[in-house]
Coordinates of C-alpha atoms and ligand atoms in Angstrom, one line a residue:
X866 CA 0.0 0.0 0.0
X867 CA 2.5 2.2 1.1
X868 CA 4.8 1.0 -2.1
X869 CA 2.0 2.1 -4.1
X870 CA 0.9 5.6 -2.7
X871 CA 4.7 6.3 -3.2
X872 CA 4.8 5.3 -7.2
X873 CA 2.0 7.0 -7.6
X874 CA 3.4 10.8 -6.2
X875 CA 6.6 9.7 -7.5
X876 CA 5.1 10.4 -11.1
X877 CA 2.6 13.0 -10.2
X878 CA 5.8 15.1 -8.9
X879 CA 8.7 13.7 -11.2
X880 CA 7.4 12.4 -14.4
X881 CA 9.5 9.2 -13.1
X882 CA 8.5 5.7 -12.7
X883 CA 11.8 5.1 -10.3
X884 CA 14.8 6.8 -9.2
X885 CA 18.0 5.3 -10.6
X886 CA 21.0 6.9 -9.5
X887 CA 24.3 5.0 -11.7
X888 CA 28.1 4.7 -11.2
X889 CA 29.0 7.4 -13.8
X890 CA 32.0 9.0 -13.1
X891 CA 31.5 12.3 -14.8
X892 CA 35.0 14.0 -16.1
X893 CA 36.7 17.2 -15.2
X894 CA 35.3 18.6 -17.9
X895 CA 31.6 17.7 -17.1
X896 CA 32.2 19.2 -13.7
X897 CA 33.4 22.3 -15.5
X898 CA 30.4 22.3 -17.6
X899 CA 28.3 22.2 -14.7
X900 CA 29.6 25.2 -12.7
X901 CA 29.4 27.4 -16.1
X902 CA 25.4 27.3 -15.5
X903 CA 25.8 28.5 -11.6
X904 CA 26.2 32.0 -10.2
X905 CA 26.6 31.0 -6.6
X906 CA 26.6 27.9 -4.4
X907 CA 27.2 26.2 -0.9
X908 CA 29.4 24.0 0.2
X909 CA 29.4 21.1 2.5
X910 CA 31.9 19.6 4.0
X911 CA 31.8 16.0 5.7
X912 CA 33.2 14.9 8.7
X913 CA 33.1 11.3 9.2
X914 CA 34.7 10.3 12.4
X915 CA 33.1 10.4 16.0
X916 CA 34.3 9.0 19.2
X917 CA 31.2 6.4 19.6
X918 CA 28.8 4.8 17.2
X919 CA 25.4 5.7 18.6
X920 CA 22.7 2.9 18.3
X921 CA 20.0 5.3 15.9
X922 CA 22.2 7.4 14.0
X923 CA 21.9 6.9 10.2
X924 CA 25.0 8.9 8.9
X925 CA 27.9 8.3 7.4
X926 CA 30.5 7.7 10.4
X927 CA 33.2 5.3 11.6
X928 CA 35.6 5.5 15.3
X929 CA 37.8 7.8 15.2
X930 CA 41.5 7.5 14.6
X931 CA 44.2 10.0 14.3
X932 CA 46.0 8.3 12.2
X933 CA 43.0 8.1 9.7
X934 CA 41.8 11.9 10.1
X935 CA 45.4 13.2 9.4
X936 CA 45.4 11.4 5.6
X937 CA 41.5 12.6 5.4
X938 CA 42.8 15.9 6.1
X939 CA 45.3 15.5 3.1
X940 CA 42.9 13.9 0.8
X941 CA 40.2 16.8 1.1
X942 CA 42.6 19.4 0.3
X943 CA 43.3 17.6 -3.0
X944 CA 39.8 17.3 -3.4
X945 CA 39.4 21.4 -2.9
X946 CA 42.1 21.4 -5.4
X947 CA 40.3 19.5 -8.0
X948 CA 37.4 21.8 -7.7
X949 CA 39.2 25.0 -8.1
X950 CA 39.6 25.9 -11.4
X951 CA 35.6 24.7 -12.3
X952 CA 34.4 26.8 -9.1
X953 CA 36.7 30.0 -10.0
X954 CA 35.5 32.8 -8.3
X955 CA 32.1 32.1 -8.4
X956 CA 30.3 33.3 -4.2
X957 CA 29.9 30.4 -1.9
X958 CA 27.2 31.7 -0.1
X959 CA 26.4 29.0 3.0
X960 CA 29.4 26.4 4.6
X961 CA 28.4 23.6 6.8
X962 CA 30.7 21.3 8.6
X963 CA 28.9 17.7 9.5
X964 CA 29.2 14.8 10.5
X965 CA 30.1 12.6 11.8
X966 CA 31.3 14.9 14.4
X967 CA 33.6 17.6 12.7
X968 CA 34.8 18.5 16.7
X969 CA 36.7 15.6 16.7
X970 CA 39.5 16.9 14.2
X971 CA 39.6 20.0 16.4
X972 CA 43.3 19.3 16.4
X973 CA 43.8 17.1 13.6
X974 CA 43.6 18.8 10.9
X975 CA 40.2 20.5 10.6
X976 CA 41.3 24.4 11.0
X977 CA 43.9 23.0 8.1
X978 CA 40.9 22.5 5.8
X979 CA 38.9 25.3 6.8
X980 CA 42.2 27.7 5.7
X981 CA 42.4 25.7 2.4
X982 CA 38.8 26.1 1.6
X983 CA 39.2 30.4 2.5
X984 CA 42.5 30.7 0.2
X985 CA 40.6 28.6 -2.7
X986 CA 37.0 28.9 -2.7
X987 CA 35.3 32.7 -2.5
X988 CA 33.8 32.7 0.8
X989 CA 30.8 35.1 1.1
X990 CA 29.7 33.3 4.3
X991 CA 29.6 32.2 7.9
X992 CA 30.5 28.9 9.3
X993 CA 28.0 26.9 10.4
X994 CA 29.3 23.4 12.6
X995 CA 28.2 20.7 14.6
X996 CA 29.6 19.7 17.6
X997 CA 29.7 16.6 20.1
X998 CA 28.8 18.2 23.9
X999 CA 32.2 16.4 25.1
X1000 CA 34.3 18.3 23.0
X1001 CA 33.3 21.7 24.3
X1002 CA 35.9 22.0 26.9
X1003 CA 37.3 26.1 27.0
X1004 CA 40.3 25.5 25.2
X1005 CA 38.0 23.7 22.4
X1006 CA 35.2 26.4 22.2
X1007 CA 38.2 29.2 21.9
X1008 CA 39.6 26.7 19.2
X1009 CA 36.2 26.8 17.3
X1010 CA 36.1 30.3 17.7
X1011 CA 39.8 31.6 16.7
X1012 CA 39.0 29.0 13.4
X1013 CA 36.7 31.8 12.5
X1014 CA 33.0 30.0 13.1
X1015 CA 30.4 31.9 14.3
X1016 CA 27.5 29.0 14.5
X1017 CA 27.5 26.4 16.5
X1018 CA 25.7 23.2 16.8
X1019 CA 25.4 20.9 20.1
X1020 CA 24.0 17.6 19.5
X1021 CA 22.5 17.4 23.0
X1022 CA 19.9 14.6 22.0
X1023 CA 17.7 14.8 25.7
X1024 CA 17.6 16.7 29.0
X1025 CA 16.7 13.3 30.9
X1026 CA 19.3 10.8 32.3
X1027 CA 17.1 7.8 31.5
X1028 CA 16.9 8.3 27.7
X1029 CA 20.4 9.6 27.5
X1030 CA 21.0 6.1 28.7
X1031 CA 18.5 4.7 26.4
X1032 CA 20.2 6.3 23.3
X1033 CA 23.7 5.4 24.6
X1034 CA 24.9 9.1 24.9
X1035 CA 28.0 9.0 27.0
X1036 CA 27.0 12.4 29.5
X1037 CA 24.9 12.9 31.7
X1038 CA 22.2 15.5 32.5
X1039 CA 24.5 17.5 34.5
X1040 CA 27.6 17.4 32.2
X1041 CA 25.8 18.1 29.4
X1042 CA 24.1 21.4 30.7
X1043 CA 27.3 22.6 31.7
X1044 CA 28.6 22.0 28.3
X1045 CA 25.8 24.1 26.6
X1046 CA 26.8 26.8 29.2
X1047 CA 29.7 27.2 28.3
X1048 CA 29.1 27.2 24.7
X1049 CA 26.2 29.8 24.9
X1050 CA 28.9 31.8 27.3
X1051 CA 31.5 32.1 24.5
X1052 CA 29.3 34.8 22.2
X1053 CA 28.7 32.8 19.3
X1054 CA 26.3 34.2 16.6
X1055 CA 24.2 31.3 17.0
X1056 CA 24.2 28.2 19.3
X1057 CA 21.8 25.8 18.3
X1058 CA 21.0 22.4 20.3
X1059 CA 19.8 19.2 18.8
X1060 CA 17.2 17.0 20.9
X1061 CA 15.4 14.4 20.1
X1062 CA 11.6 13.5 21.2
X1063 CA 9.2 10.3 20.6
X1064 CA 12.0 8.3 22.3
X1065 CA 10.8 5.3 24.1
X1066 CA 8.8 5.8 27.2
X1067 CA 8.9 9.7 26.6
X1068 CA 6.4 11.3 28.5
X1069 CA 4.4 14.6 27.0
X1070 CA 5.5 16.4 30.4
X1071 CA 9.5 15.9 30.0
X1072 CA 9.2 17.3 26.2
X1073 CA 7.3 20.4 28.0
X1074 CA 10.1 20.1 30.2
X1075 CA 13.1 19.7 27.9
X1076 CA 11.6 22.8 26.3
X1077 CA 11.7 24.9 29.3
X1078 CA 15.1 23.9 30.6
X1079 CA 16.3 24.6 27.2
X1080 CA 15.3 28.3 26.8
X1081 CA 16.5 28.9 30.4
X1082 CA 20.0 27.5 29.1
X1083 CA 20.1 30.8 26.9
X1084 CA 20.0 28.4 23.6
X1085 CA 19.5 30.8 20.6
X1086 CA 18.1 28.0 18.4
X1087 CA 16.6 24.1 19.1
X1088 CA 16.2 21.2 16.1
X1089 CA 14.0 19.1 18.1
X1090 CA 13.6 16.1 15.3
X1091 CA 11.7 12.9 16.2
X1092 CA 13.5 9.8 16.9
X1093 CA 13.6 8.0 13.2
X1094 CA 14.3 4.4 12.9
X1095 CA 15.9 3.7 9.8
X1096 CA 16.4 -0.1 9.1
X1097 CA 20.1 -0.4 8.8
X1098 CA 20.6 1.4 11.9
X1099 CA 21.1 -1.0 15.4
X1100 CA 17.9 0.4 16.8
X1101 CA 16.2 0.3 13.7
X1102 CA 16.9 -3.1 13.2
X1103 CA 14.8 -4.3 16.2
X1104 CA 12.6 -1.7 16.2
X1105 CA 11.6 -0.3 12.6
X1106 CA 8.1 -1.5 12.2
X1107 CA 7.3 0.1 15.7
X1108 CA 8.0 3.6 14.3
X1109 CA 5.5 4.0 11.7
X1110 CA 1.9 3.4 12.9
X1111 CA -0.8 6.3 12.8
X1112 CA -0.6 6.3 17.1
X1113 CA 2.8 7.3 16.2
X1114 CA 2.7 9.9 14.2
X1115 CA -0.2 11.6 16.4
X1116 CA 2.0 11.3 19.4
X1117 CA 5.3 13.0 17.9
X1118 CA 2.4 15.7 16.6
X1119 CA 1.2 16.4 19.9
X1120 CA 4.6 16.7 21.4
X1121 CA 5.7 18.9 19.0
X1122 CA 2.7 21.4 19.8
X1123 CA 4.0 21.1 22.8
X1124 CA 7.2 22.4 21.7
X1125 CA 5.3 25.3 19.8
X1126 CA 3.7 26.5 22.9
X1127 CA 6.5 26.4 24.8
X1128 CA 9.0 28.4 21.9
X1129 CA 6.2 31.0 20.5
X1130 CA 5.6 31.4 24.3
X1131 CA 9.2 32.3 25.1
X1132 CA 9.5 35.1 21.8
X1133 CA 11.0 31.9 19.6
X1134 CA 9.8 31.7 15.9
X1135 CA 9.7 28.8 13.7
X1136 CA 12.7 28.1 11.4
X1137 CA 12.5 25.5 9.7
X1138 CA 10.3 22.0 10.0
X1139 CA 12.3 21.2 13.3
X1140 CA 13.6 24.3 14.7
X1141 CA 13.0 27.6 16.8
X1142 CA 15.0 30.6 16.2
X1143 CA 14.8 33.4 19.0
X1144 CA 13.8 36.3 17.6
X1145 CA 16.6 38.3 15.7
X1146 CA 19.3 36.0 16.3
X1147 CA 20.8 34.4 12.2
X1148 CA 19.4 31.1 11.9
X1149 CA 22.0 28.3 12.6
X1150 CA 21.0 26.3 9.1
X1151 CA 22.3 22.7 7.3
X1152 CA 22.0 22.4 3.8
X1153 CA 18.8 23.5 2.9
X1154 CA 20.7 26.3 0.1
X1155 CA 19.0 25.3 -3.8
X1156 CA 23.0 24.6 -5.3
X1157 CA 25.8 23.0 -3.4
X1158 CA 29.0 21.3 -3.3
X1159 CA 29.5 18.5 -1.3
X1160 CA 33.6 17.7 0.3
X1161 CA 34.6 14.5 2.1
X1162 CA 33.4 10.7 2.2
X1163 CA 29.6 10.9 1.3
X1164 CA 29.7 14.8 0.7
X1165 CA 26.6 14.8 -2.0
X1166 CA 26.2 17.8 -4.7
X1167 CA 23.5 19.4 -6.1
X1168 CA 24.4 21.0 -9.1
X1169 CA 20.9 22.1 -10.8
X1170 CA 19.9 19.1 -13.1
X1171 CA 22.7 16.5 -11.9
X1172 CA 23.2 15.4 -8.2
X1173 CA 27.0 13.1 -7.6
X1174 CA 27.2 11.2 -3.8
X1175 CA 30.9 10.7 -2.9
X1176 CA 31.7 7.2 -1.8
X1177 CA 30.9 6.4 2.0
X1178 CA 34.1 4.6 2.6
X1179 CA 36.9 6.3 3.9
X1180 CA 39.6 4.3 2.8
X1181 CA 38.5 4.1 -0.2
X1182 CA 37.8 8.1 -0.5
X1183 CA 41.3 8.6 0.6
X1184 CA 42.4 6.1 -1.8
X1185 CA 40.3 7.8 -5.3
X1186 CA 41.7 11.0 -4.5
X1187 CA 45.3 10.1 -4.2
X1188 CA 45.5 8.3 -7.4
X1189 CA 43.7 11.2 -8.9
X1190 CA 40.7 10.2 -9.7
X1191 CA 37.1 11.1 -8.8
X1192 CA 35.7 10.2 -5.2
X1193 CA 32.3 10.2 -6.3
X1194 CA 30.9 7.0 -6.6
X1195 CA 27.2 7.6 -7.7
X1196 CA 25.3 10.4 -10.1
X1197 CA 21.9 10.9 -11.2
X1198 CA 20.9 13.2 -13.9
X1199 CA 17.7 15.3 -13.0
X1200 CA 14.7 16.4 -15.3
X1201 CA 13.2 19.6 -15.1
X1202 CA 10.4 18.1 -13.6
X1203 CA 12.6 16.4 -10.7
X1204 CA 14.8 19.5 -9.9
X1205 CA 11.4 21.4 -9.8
X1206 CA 10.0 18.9 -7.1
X1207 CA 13.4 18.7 -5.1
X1208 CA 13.6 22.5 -5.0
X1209 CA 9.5 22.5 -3.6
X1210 CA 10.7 19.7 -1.1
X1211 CA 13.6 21.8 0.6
X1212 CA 11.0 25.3 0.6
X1213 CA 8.9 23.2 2.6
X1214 CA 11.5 21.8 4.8
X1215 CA 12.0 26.0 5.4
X1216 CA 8.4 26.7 5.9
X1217 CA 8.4 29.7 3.7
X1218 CA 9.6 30.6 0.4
X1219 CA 8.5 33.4 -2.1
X1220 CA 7.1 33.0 -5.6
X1221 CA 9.5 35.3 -7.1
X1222 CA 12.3 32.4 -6.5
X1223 CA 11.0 30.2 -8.0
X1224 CA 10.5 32.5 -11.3
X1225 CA 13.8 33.1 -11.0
X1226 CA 15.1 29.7 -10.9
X1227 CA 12.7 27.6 -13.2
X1228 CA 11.6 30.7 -15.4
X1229 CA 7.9 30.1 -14.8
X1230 CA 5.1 30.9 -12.5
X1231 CA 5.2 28.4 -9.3
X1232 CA 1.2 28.4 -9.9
X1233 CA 1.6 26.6 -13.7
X1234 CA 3.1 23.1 -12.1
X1235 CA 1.9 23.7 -8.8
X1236 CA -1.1 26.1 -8.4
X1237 CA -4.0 23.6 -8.0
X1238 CA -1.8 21.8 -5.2
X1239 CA -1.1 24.9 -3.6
X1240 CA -4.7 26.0 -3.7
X1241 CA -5.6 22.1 -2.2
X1242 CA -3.3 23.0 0.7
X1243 CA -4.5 26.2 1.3
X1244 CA -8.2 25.2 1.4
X1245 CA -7.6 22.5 4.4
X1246 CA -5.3 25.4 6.3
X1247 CA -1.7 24.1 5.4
X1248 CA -0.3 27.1 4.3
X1249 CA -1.0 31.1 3.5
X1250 CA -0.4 32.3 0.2
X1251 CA -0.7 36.0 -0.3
X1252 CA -0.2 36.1 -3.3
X1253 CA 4.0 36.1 -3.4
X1254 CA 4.7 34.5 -0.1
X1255 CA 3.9 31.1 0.3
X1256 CA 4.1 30.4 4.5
X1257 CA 3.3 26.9 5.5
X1258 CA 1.0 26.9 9.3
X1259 CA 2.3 24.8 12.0
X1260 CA -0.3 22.2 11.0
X1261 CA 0.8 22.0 7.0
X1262 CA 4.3 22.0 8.4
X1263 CA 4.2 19.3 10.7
X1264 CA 1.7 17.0 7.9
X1265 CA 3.8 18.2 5.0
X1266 CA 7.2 16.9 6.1
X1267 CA 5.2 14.0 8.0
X1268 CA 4.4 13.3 4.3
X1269 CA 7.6 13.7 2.6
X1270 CA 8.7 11.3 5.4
X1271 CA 7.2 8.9 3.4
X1272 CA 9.6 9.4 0.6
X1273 CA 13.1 10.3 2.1
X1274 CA 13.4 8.0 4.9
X1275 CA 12.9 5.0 2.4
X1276 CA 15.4 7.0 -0.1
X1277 CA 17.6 7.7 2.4
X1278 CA 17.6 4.1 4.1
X1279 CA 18.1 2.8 0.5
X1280 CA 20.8 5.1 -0.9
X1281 CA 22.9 5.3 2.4
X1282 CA 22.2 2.0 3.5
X1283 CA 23.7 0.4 -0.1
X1284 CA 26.3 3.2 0.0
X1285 CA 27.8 2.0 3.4
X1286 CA 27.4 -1.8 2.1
X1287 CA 29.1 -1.3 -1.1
X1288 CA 31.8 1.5 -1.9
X1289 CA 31.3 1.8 -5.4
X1290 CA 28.1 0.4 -5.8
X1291 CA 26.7 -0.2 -9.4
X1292 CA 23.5 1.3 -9.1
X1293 CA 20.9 2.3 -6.6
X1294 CA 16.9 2.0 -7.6
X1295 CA 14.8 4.5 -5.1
Ligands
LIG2112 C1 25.6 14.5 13.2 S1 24.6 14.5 14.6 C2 25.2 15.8 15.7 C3 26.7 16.0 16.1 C4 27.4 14.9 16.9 N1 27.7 13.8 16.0 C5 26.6 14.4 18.1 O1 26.0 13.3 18.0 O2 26.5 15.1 19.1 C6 23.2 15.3 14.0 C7 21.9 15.2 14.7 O3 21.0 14.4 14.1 C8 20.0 14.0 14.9 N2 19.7 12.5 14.7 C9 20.7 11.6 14.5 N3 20.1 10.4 14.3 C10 18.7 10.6 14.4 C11 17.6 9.8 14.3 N4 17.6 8.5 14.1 N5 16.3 10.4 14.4 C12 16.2 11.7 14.6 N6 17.3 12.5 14.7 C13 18.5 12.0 14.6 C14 20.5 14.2 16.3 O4 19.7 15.2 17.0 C15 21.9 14.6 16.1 O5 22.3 15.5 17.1
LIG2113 S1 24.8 10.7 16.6 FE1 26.6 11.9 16.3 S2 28.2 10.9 17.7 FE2 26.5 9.5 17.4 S3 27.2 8.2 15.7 FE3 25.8 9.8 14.9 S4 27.2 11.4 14.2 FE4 28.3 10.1 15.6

């Protein structure tokens, strides 16, 4: 059933029957070609070591090793090289540093990379980074900051000893809060936390509570994201069919209304699907930006109609890019009808987008592809559309990305789950 409803939006949206990305290298010269129809772009840049493997996480990660970051830093500095003379001087206009858990190269290598990327690319941009809560000792938040980042990102996961245990975090309550402190303490632009809710045996009064504690913590941002189970992940494994029943869904619902009160309550404002910005503070964003350039093991780009995934094994990443040849491992070439659909997906993800964008990107009135759905959406109180701005409600934001759930955390369980099986796989079928 589910298999079905998916084909069916699938061709409504795309025009395609499947998704079918293929193990064509494409040539310096395509890259070139590529960048010749782009003004400006982002860039990511992937971190794939942390300290732990925790039970639920579904990125692209592996134990940390010295050793091993040290010839990563190397290899993605030849891989900024190989970039350069397609990117030229063309704006990057948003940088974000995942993971994995970029704090764990604090001193191996990562303020090496960050220098390389400023003397090649054209950086028009702040740094936006994630962080693990037990590398935010003093000496490593003034490290963060002398490396010129202004936006920091605490993966803080819950406020409750119980589920910290649950989710194998290695802190506890006490730690953790003293971590935040001193993060929020060191006058970054933006210090956004990461928690999780829907977690086993959660009650609705500790997410009311979480919330609280969190805005007394002075946190200028929270990603509150429900726990997802993805299949090839430990907890997924004995746990996936669980995760997707209708009692679910209206329980992470009402526990994120909870979280609305408790933000819009404290002068917070929605920022994107997950997240609450205080008022007036820059947004602490991933990579959300239309165009981008991904760097590292699994470092994906989006490069208007074709999107390349780097391979997900490090070795072999390391390996590619010493011999001089291409680390990605996977492309797919996108219609106009699919870049159109992938560019509505991310607006919706940010809960607001104007009309005028999309004109400017695709040429065309949003309301000639998209006007009768957006009129649908409108009628049952999803979204407000005066006209130019399209601004999705809390309602349409929560049911709209509850919806695209349907797609991406098959697509993702597919793509990353084959792409950490196989390093150069042959093909993927979404
Ligand atoms: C790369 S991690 C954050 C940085 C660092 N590695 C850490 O764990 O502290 C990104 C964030 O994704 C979220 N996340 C990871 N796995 C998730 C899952 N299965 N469901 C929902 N959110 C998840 C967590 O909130 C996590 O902090
Ligand atoms: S949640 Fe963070 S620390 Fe844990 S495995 Fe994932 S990326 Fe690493």
């Amino acid at each position: 059933m589910k298999h079905a409803i998916q084909k069916l939006f699938l061709k409504r949206l795309t025009g395609e029957h499947e998704i079918l990305l293929r193990n064509a290298v494409p040539s310096r010269e395509q890259i070139q070609d590529k960048f010749k129809r782009i003004d400006t772009y982002g860039l990511y840049l992937h971190i794939p070591f942390c300290e732990q493997l925790c039970p639920y996480c579904p990125y692209n990660k592996e134990l940390y090793r010295v050793d091993l970051a040290r010839e990563y830093k190397q290899a993605v500095k030849k891989e900024i090289n190989s970039y350069a003379e397609a990117v030229g001087n063309k704006a990057v206009t948003s940088f974000y540093i995942g993971g994995g858990t970029p704090t764990t190269m604090l001193h191996s290598g990562l303020a090496d990379i960050i220098d390389h990327i400023r003397c090649t690319f054209n950086l028009q941009c702040d740094i936006h980074m994630e962080s693990h809560p037990n590398h935010l000792s003093e000496d490593n938040l003034n490290t963060i900051k002398s490396m010129g980042i202004p936006h920091l990102s605490i993966g803080v996961e819950s406020l409750i000893d119980r589920h910290l245990k649950t989710l194998c975090r290695p802190y506890t309550v006490a730690g953790v809060k003293e971590a935040v402190g001193r993060a929020v303490a060191h006058g970054f632009n933006c210090v956004n936390v990461d928690v999780m809710f829907a977690l086993p045996g959660q009650t609705y009064q500790e997410v009311e509570e979480t919330g609280r504690a969190l805005i007394e913590m002075g946190v200028d941002q929270v990603a509150a994201y429900p726990l997802f189970l993805f299949p090839y992940t430990l907890m997924g494994k004995s746990n996936f069919n669980k995760n997707h029943g209708l009692f679910q869904m209206l329980k992470r619902r009402r526990m994120m209304r909870i979280l609305e009160h408790v933000f819009y309550e404290a002068g917070y404002e929605r920022s994107s699907t997950w997240a609450f910005t205080r008022k007036g503070v820059p947004r602490y964003c991933s990579v959300t930006v239309p165009l981008y350039l991904g760097l590292g093991a699994s470092g994906g780009s989006y490069l208007k109609d074709v999107f390349y995934l780097n391979t997900f094994d490090t070795d072999e990443y390391i390996k590619a890019i010493n011999e001089r040849r291409n680390a990605i491992a996977l492309s797919l070439d996108l219609s106009e009808k699919m870049q159109r659909a992938g560019w509505l997906y991310w607006r919706i993800y940010e809960t607001q987008f104007n009309k005028s964008e999309y004109m400017r990107r695709f040429g065309e009135d949003i309301d000639c592809e998209y006007g009768r759905y957006l009129r649908f959406l409108k009628r049952l109180g999803f979204l407000k559309d005066d006209g130019e701005q399209i601004v999705l409600s809390d309602r349409g934001s929560f049911w709209l990305h509850a919806g695209e759930n349907i797609f991406s955390i098959d697509y993702i369980s597919k793509l990353w789950g084959m792409s950490k099986r196989e390093s150069w796989p042959e093909q993927v079928s979404l």
